[in-house]
Short mmCIF file of C-alpha atoms and ligand atoms in Angstrom, two decimals:
data_model
loop_
_atom_site.label_atom_id
_atom_site.label_comp_id
_atom_site.label_asym_id
_atom_site.label_seq_id
_atom_site.Cartn_x
_atom_site.Cartn_y
_atom_site.Cartn_z
CA MET B 1 -31.53 -53.83 -20.20
CA PHE B 2 -34.88 -52.11 -20.42
CA ASN B 3 -34.92 -51.55 -16.64
CA SER B 4 -36.28 -48.13 -16.99
CA LEU B 5 -38.95 -49.20 -19.47
CA SER B 6 -40.16 -52.08 -17.32
CA ASP B 7 -40.14 -49.97 -14.16
CA ARG B 8 -42.26 -47.32 -15.75
CA LEU B 9 -44.70 -49.74 -17.28
CA THR B 10 -45.04 -51.53 -13.97
CA ALA B 11 -45.73 -48.23 -12.21
CA THR B 12 -48.34 -47.32 -14.80
CA PHE B 13 -49.99 -50.72 -14.66
CA LYS B 14 -50.25 -50.44 -10.90
CA ASN B 15 -52.52 -47.44 -11.38
CA LEU B 16 -54.76 -49.48 -13.64
CA ARG B 17 -55.05 -52.49 -11.42
CA GLY B 18 -58.43 -53.03 -9.83
CA LYS B 19 -60.37 -50.95 -12.32
CA GLY B 20 -63.46 -52.64 -13.71
CA ARG B 21 -62.95 -51.39 -17.24
CA LEU B 22 -60.57 -49.10 -19.08
CA SER B 23 -61.68 -45.63 -20.04
CA GLU B 24 -60.16 -43.84 -23.02
CA ALA B 25 -58.43 -41.54 -20.49
CA ASP B 26 -56.87 -44.57 -18.72
CA VAL B 27 -55.62 -45.96 -22.02
CA ASP B 28 -54.20 -42.61 -23.08
CA ALA B 29 -52.41 -42.17 -19.76
CA THR B 30 -50.86 -45.61 -20.18
CA ILE B 31 -49.88 -44.88 -23.77
CA ARG B 32 -48.17 -41.67 -22.70
CA GLU B 33 -46.07 -43.63 -20.21
CA ILE B 34 -45.22 -46.36 -22.72
CA ARG B 35 -44.27 -43.73 -25.28
CA ARG B 36 -42.03 -41.87 -22.85
CA ALA B 37 -40.40 -45.08 -21.63
CA LEU B 38 -39.72 -46.29 -25.19
CA LEU B 39 -38.20 -42.95 -26.18
CA ASP B 40 -36.02 -43.06 -23.06
CA ALA B 41 -34.95 -46.56 -24.09
CA ASP B 42 -33.79 -45.03 -27.39
CA VAL B 43 -36.40 -46.68 -29.57
CA ALA B 44 -36.69 -44.65 -32.78
CA LEU B 45 -39.60 -42.25 -32.91
CA PRO B 46 -41.46 -43.75 -35.92
CA VAL B 47 -41.23 -47.14 -34.23
CA VAL B 48 -42.60 -45.72 -30.99
CA ARG B 49 -45.49 -44.17 -32.90
CA ALA B 50 -46.37 -47.37 -34.73
CA PHE B 51 -46.07 -49.46 -31.58
CA THR B 52 -48.13 -47.23 -29.29
CA GLY B 53 -50.72 -46.74 -32.03
CA ARG B 54 -51.31 -50.49 -32.17
CA ILE B 55 -51.44 -50.80 -28.37
CA ARG B 56 -53.98 -47.99 -28.11
CA GLU B 57 -56.21 -49.45 -30.79
CA ARG B 58 -56.17 -52.91 -29.23
CA ALA B 59 -56.61 -51.64 -25.65
CA LEU B 60 -59.70 -49.67 -26.68
CA SER B 61 -61.27 -52.25 -28.94
CA GLU B 62 -60.62 -55.60 -27.29
CA GLU B 63 -63.01 -57.04 -24.75
CA VAL B 64 -61.32 -57.43 -21.40
CA SER B 65 -60.98 -61.17 -21.01
CA GLY B 66 -62.78 -62.57 -17.95
CA ALA B 67 -59.64 -63.91 -16.33
CA LEU B 68 -57.73 -60.62 -16.44
CA ASN B 69 -58.24 -57.26 -14.88
CA PRO B 70 -57.84 -54.30 -17.26
CA GLY B 71 -54.28 -53.60 -16.15
CA GLN B 72 -53.28 -57.22 -16.85
CA GLN B 73 -55.08 -56.95 -20.17
CA VAL B 74 -52.90 -54.02 -21.23
CA VAL B 75 -49.77 -55.87 -20.04
CA LYS B 76 -50.85 -58.78 -22.22
CA ILE B 77 -51.39 -56.56 -25.26
CA VAL B 78 -48.01 -54.85 -24.78
CA ASN B 79 -46.38 -58.27 -24.37
CA ASP B 80 -48.06 -59.65 -27.52
CA GLU B 81 -46.97 -56.65 -29.56
CA LEU B 82 -43.39 -56.78 -28.25
CA VAL B 83 -43.11 -60.48 -29.07
CA GLY B 84 -44.61 -59.74 -32.49
CA ILE B 85 -42.13 -56.98 -33.33
CA LEU B 86 -39.23 -59.03 -32.02
CA GLY B 87 -40.06 -61.77 -34.47
CA GLY B 88 -42.52 -64.07 -32.68
CA GLN B 89 -40.69 -67.36 -32.47
CA THR B 90 -36.95 -67.93 -32.15
CA ARG B 91 -35.66 -68.02 -35.69
CA ARG B 92 -33.06 -70.77 -36.07
CA LEU B 93 -30.17 -70.83 -38.49
CA ASN B 94 -30.97 -71.97 -41.94
CA PHE B 95 -28.56 -74.78 -42.87
CA ALA B 96 -27.83 -75.65 -46.50
CA LYS B 97 -29.16 -78.99 -47.73
CA ARG B 98 -25.77 -79.59 -49.23
CA PRO B 99 -22.87 -78.39 -47.04
CA PRO B 100 -21.15 -76.10 -46.56
CA THR B 101 -23.68 -73.73 -45.09
CA VAL B 102 -22.39 -70.21 -45.76
CA ILE B 103 -22.99 -67.50 -43.17
CA MET B 104 -21.88 -64.00 -44.07
CA LEU B 105 -21.49 -61.23 -41.48
CA ALA B 106 -22.05 -57.55 -42.24
CA GLY B 107 -22.16 -54.37 -40.18
CA LEU B 108 -20.29 -51.23 -39.23
CA GLN B 109 -16.72 -51.42 -38.03
CA GLY B 110 -16.68 -51.99 -34.29
CA ALA B 111 -20.18 -53.51 -34.33
CA GLY B 112 -18.77 -56.79 -33.04
CA LYS B 113 -18.59 -58.89 -36.25
CA THR B 114 -15.22 -60.49 -35.65
CA THR B 115 -16.03 -61.30 -32.04
CA LEU B 116 -19.36 -62.70 -33.18
CA ALA B 117 -17.66 -64.83 -35.84
CA GLY B 118 -15.68 -66.53 -33.06
CA LYS B 119 -18.70 -66.97 -30.81
CA LEU B 120 -20.76 -68.40 -33.63
CA ALA B 121 -17.97 -70.87 -34.47
CA HIS B 122 -17.59 -71.79 -30.81
CA TRP B 123 -21.33 -72.39 -30.46
CA LEU B 124 -21.55 -74.33 -33.76
CA LYS B 125 -18.72 -76.58 -32.58
CA SER B 126 -20.64 -77.31 -29.39
CA GLU B 127 -23.57 -78.31 -31.62
CA GLY B 128 -21.39 -80.80 -33.47
CA HIS B 129 -20.46 -78.75 -36.55
CA ARG B 130 -17.03 -78.18 -38.14
CA PRO B 131 -17.04 -74.44 -38.82
CA MET B 132 -14.38 -72.54 -40.73
CA LEU B 133 -13.82 -68.78 -40.32
CA VAL B 134 -12.98 -66.71 -43.37
CA ALA B 135 -11.08 -63.42 -43.25
CA ALA B 136 -12.73 -61.36 -45.98
CA ASP B 137 -12.17 -58.15 -44.03
CA LEU B 138 -8.99 -57.05 -45.76
CA GLN B 139 -9.59 -53.36 -45.23
CA ARG B 140 -7.96 -52.97 -41.84
CA PRO B 141 -4.39 -54.28 -41.63
CA ASN B 142 -5.09 -55.89 -38.29
CA ALA B 143 -8.42 -57.52 -39.13
CA VAL B 144 -6.97 -60.83 -40.38
CA ASN B 145 -4.79 -61.05 -37.30
CA GLN B 146 -7.74 -60.34 -35.06
CA LEU B 147 -9.81 -63.08 -36.70
CA GLN B 148 -6.92 -65.49 -36.25
CA ILE B 149 -6.83 -64.71 -32.51
CA VAL B 150 -10.60 -65.13 -32.27
CA GLY B 151 -10.35 -68.41 -34.22
CA GLU B 152 -7.80 -69.71 -31.77
CA ARG B 153 -10.02 -68.83 -28.84
CA ALA B 154 -12.96 -70.54 -30.52
CA GLY B 155 -10.88 -73.55 -31.55
CA ALA B 156 -11.83 -72.98 -35.18
CA VAL B 157 -9.79 -73.02 -38.39
CA VAL B 158 -9.31 -69.65 -40.12
CA PHE B 159 -8.99 -69.26 -43.87
CA ALA B 160 -7.06 -66.10 -44.76
CA PRO B 161 -5.05 -64.80 -47.71
CA GLU B 162 -1.38 -65.81 -47.69
CA PRO B 163 0.72 -63.18 -45.95
CA GLY B 164 3.04 -61.24 -48.23
CA ASN B 165 0.69 -61.37 -51.24
CA GLY B 166 -0.46 -57.77 -50.88
CA VAL B 167 -3.87 -56.79 -49.60
CA GLY B 168 -5.71 -59.53 -51.45
CA ASP B 169 -9.15 -59.52 -52.96
CA PRO B 170 -11.89 -60.22 -50.41
CA ILE B 171 -14.25 -61.60 -53.06
CA GLU B 172 -11.63 -64.06 -54.23
CA VAL B 173 -10.81 -65.06 -50.65
CA ALA B 174 -14.49 -65.67 -49.89
CA THR B 175 -15.00 -67.66 -53.10
CA ASP B 176 -11.88 -69.77 -52.59
CA SER B 177 -12.88 -70.48 -49.00
CA ILE B 178 -15.96 -72.40 -50.11
CA GLU B 179 -13.87 -74.83 -52.17
CA VAL B 180 -11.38 -75.25 -49.32
CA ALA B 181 -14.23 -75.87 -46.86
CA LYS B 182 -15.64 -78.56 -49.19
CA SER B 183 -12.30 -80.29 -49.53
CA LYS B 184 -11.57 -80.16 -45.81
CA LEU B 185 -15.09 -81.18 -44.84
CA HIS B 186 -16.06 -78.03 -42.99
CA ASP B 187 -19.83 -77.96 -42.98
CA VAL B 188 -20.23 -74.27 -42.04
CA VAL B 189 -18.30 -71.30 -43.43
CA ILE B 190 -18.49 -67.99 -41.57
CA VAL B 191 -17.38 -65.05 -43.72
CA ASP B 192 -16.27 -61.92 -41.84
CA THR B 193 -16.49 -58.80 -44.01
CA ALA B 194 -15.12 -55.27 -43.73
CA GLY B 195 -17.04 -52.43 -42.10
CA ARG B 196 -16.34 -48.73 -41.75
CA LEU B 197 -17.23 -46.40 -38.95
CA GLY B 198 -19.86 -44.77 -41.12
CA ILE B 199 -21.89 -46.14 -43.99
CA ASP B 200 -19.59 -46.34 -46.98
CA GLU B 201 -20.74 -46.93 -50.56
CA GLU B 202 -17.61 -48.73 -51.66
CA LEU B 203 -17.60 -51.19 -48.79
CA MET B 204 -21.33 -51.71 -49.08
CA GLN B 205 -20.74 -52.63 -52.72
CA GLN B 206 -17.90 -54.93 -51.71
CA ALA B 207 -20.19 -56.70 -49.23
CA ALA B 208 -22.88 -56.97 -51.92
CA ASP B 209 -20.29 -58.42 -54.32
CA ILE B 210 -19.16 -60.98 -51.73
CA ARG B 211 -22.78 -61.88 -51.22
CA SER B 212 -23.32 -62.46 -54.94
CA ALA B 213 -20.12 -64.49 -55.17
CA VAL B 214 -20.75 -66.90 -52.29
CA ASN B 215 -24.56 -67.01 -52.30
CA PRO B 216 -24.83 -67.32 -48.50
CA ASP B 217 -27.57 -69.26 -46.69
CA GLU B 218 -27.65 -66.52 -44.06
CA VAL B 219 -26.47 -62.92 -44.07
CA LEU B 220 -26.33 -61.71 -40.49
CA PHE B 221 -26.34 -57.99 -39.84
CA VAL B 222 -24.45 -57.34 -36.61
CA ILE B 223 -25.45 -54.19 -34.78
CA ASP B 224 -24.20 -52.68 -31.55
CA ALA B 225 -27.14 -52.47 -29.13
CA MET B 226 -25.65 -49.23 -27.79
CA ILE B 227 -26.11 -47.42 -31.11
CA GLY B 228 -29.50 -46.01 -30.05
CA GLN B 229 -31.34 -43.76 -32.46
CA ASP B 230 -28.80 -44.43 -35.25
CA ALA B 231 -29.97 -48.04 -35.39
CA VAL B 232 -32.73 -47.32 -37.91
CA LYS B 233 -30.53 -45.44 -40.37
CA THR B 234 -27.76 -48.05 -40.19
CA ALA B 235 -30.10 -51.03 -40.49
CA GLU B 236 -31.92 -49.48 -43.46
CA ALA B 237 -28.62 -48.76 -45.23
CA PHE B 238 -27.46 -52.38 -44.82
CA LEU B 239 -30.83 -53.78 -45.79
CA ASP B 240 -30.72 -51.70 -48.93
CA GLY B 241 -27.01 -52.19 -49.69
CA VAL B 242 -26.42 -55.87 -48.86
CA ASP B 243 -29.77 -57.21 -47.74
CA PHE B 244 -29.68 -59.55 -44.76
CA THR B 245 -31.65 -62.48 -43.49
CA GLY B 246 -31.26 -61.93 -39.75
CA VAL B 247 -29.95 -59.59 -37.10
CA VAL B 248 -27.44 -60.12 -34.29
CA LEU B 249 -27.52 -57.66 -31.42
CA SER B 250 -24.09 -57.24 -29.90
CA LYS B 251 -22.99 -55.63 -26.64
CA LEU B 252 -26.30 -56.38 -24.94
CA ASP B 253 -24.28 -56.58 -21.73
CA GLY B 254 -23.63 -52.82 -21.94
CA ASP B 255 -25.85 -50.32 -20.24
CA SER B 256 -27.93 -49.65 -23.33
CA ARG B 257 -31.63 -49.88 -22.80
CA GLY B 258 -31.85 -52.02 -25.88
CA GLY B 259 -34.19 -49.82 -27.88
CA ALA B 260 -32.19 -50.81 -30.96
CA ALA B 261 -33.74 -54.28 -30.77
CA LEU B 262 -37.25 -52.93 -31.25
CA SER B 263 -36.22 -50.34 -33.84
CA VAL B 264 -34.27 -52.72 -36.08
CA ALA B 265 -36.84 -55.49 -35.91
CA GLU B 266 -39.72 -53.14 -36.67
CA VAL B 267 -38.16 -51.19 -39.54
CA THR B 268 -36.51 -54.12 -41.31
CA GLY B 269 -39.03 -56.87 -40.55
CA LYS B 270 -36.03 -59.22 -40.13
CA PRO B 271 -35.73 -61.52 -37.13
CA ILE B 272 -33.19 -60.96 -34.39
CA MET B 273 -31.47 -64.33 -34.25
CA PHE B 274 -28.64 -64.04 -31.74
CA ALA B 275 -27.49 -61.83 -28.91
CA SER B 276 -23.88 -61.17 -28.03
CA THR B 277 -23.46 -60.35 -24.37
CA GLY B 278 -19.78 -59.91 -23.56
CA GLU B 279 -16.22 -60.36 -24.75
CA SER B 280 -15.84 -64.04 -23.93
CA MET B 281 -16.64 -66.79 -26.45
CA LYS B 282 -19.51 -68.12 -24.37
CA ASP B 283 -21.25 -64.74 -24.06
CA PHE B 284 -23.61 -65.58 -26.85
CA GLU B 285 -27.18 -66.82 -27.01
CA GLN B 286 -30.01 -67.51 -29.39
CA PHE B 287 -32.46 -64.67 -29.22
CA HIS B 288 -35.85 -65.52 -27.72
CA PRO B 289 -38.49 -62.87 -28.48
CA ASP B 290 -40.79 -64.07 -25.69
CA ARG B 291 -38.02 -64.00 -23.09
CA MET B 292 -36.99 -60.54 -24.19
CA ALA B 293 -40.58 -59.33 -23.95
CA ASP B 294 -40.86 -60.87 -20.45
CA ARG B 295 -37.68 -59.13 -19.47
CA ILE B 296 -39.06 -55.85 -20.74
CA LEU B 297 -42.26 -56.27 -18.78
CA ASP B 298 -40.89 -57.93 -15.64
P1 LIG H 301 -15.94 -55.55 -35.83
O1 LIG H 301 -15.15 -54.35 -36.22
O2 LIG H 301 -17.37 -55.43 -36.23
O3 LIG H 301 -15.32 -56.83 -36.27
O4 LIG H 301 -15.99 -55.55 -34.21
P2 LIG H 301 -15.12 -56.38 -33.16
O5 LIG H 301 -15.58 -57.79 -33.09
O6 LIG H 301 -13.69 -56.12 -33.40
O7 LIG H 301 -15.60 -55.70 -31.82
C1 LIG H 301 -15.30 -54.34 -31.50
C2 LIG H 301 -15.07 -54.22 -29.97
O8 LIG H 301 -16.24 -54.56 -29.26
C3 LIG H 301 -14.00 -55.16 -29.46
O9 LIG H 301 -13.26 -54.50 -28.48
C4 LIG H 301 -14.78 -56.33 -28.85
O10 LIG H 301 -14.08 -56.96 -27.82
C5 LIG H 301 -16.01 -55.62 -28.34
N1 LIG H 301 -17.20 -56.51 -28.32
C6 LIG H 301 -17.69 -57.26 -29.32
N2 LIG H 301 -18.83 -57.89 -28.93
C7 LIG H 301 -19.08 -57.51 -27.65
C8 LIG H 301 -20.11 -57.80 -26.71
O11 LIG H 301 -21.08 -58.54 -26.93
N3 LIG H 301 -20.01 -57.21 -25.48
C9 LIG H 301 -18.98 -56.35 -25.19
N4 LIG H 301 -18.97 -55.82 -23.97
N5 LIG H 301 -18.00 -56.05 -26.05
C10 LIG H 301 -18.03 -56.62 -27.27
#
């Protein structure tokens, strides 16, 4: 991802290399390139404005450090700002003092929640936990089935409403799952919730009600990295409707430039915690802001 952004920045920085000091014209030329590259990477316009504004201010006001030439100095500033927006340090999962830890997933339909639920369970198992998946997406007839398949692939138990009992109440299912997890000694509960293709008041309320009922330790907002400019609108709607504690970027293996990462992190101020990078259970990693920034600037 970000190939185009890094290529352009590298080309711009080449022009700056070897200059004794940066003129305002040099900085503005660089900023124009960064701005264009970010827009091409589908970073939302207000985010581009805020980001380039900070880079410009710092590039003009900071003393060029003795060890760096001006081009390297700008690279460093861009790197610092990228790491800053992307959350600084890797933000680890917050585990409950008294198990089970409850992790709720929210996001649009097709964002990758169910797949992520499996990957998270698979990863938690490898870390020595006993996760349980909970099917609180009762909106789509096939969703429970899909979670069961994912659970099998992850080697994790799935808690779902009994078949034949009608659609079931997702809030009840989520609440019951906590008691079952306690009795069966599952130390992490991962609650998959329903999403629609567009933002939907009723389902947003349902997610908010599940949240109130199970009082999760983490609410992870799963967003498709390919969503581009829509990332801001979607993230704001979920922040407002459900509130979340962290972000998971899915489909980072696609050919998106990944601008959604910058947009969501900047507008919500929430850390990106995990990246989902394919359809297999192991295509999952903790998100490292510094590595992502390196990748952007490489
Ligand atoms: P949900 O509706 O939010 O539960 O989304 P799903 O988990 O059902 O995912 C929707 C589609 O995206 C499925 O076909 C998944 O196989 C696919 N998918 C999910 N995560 C990834 C990913 O990280 N990379 C790729 N390439 N596909 C993914």
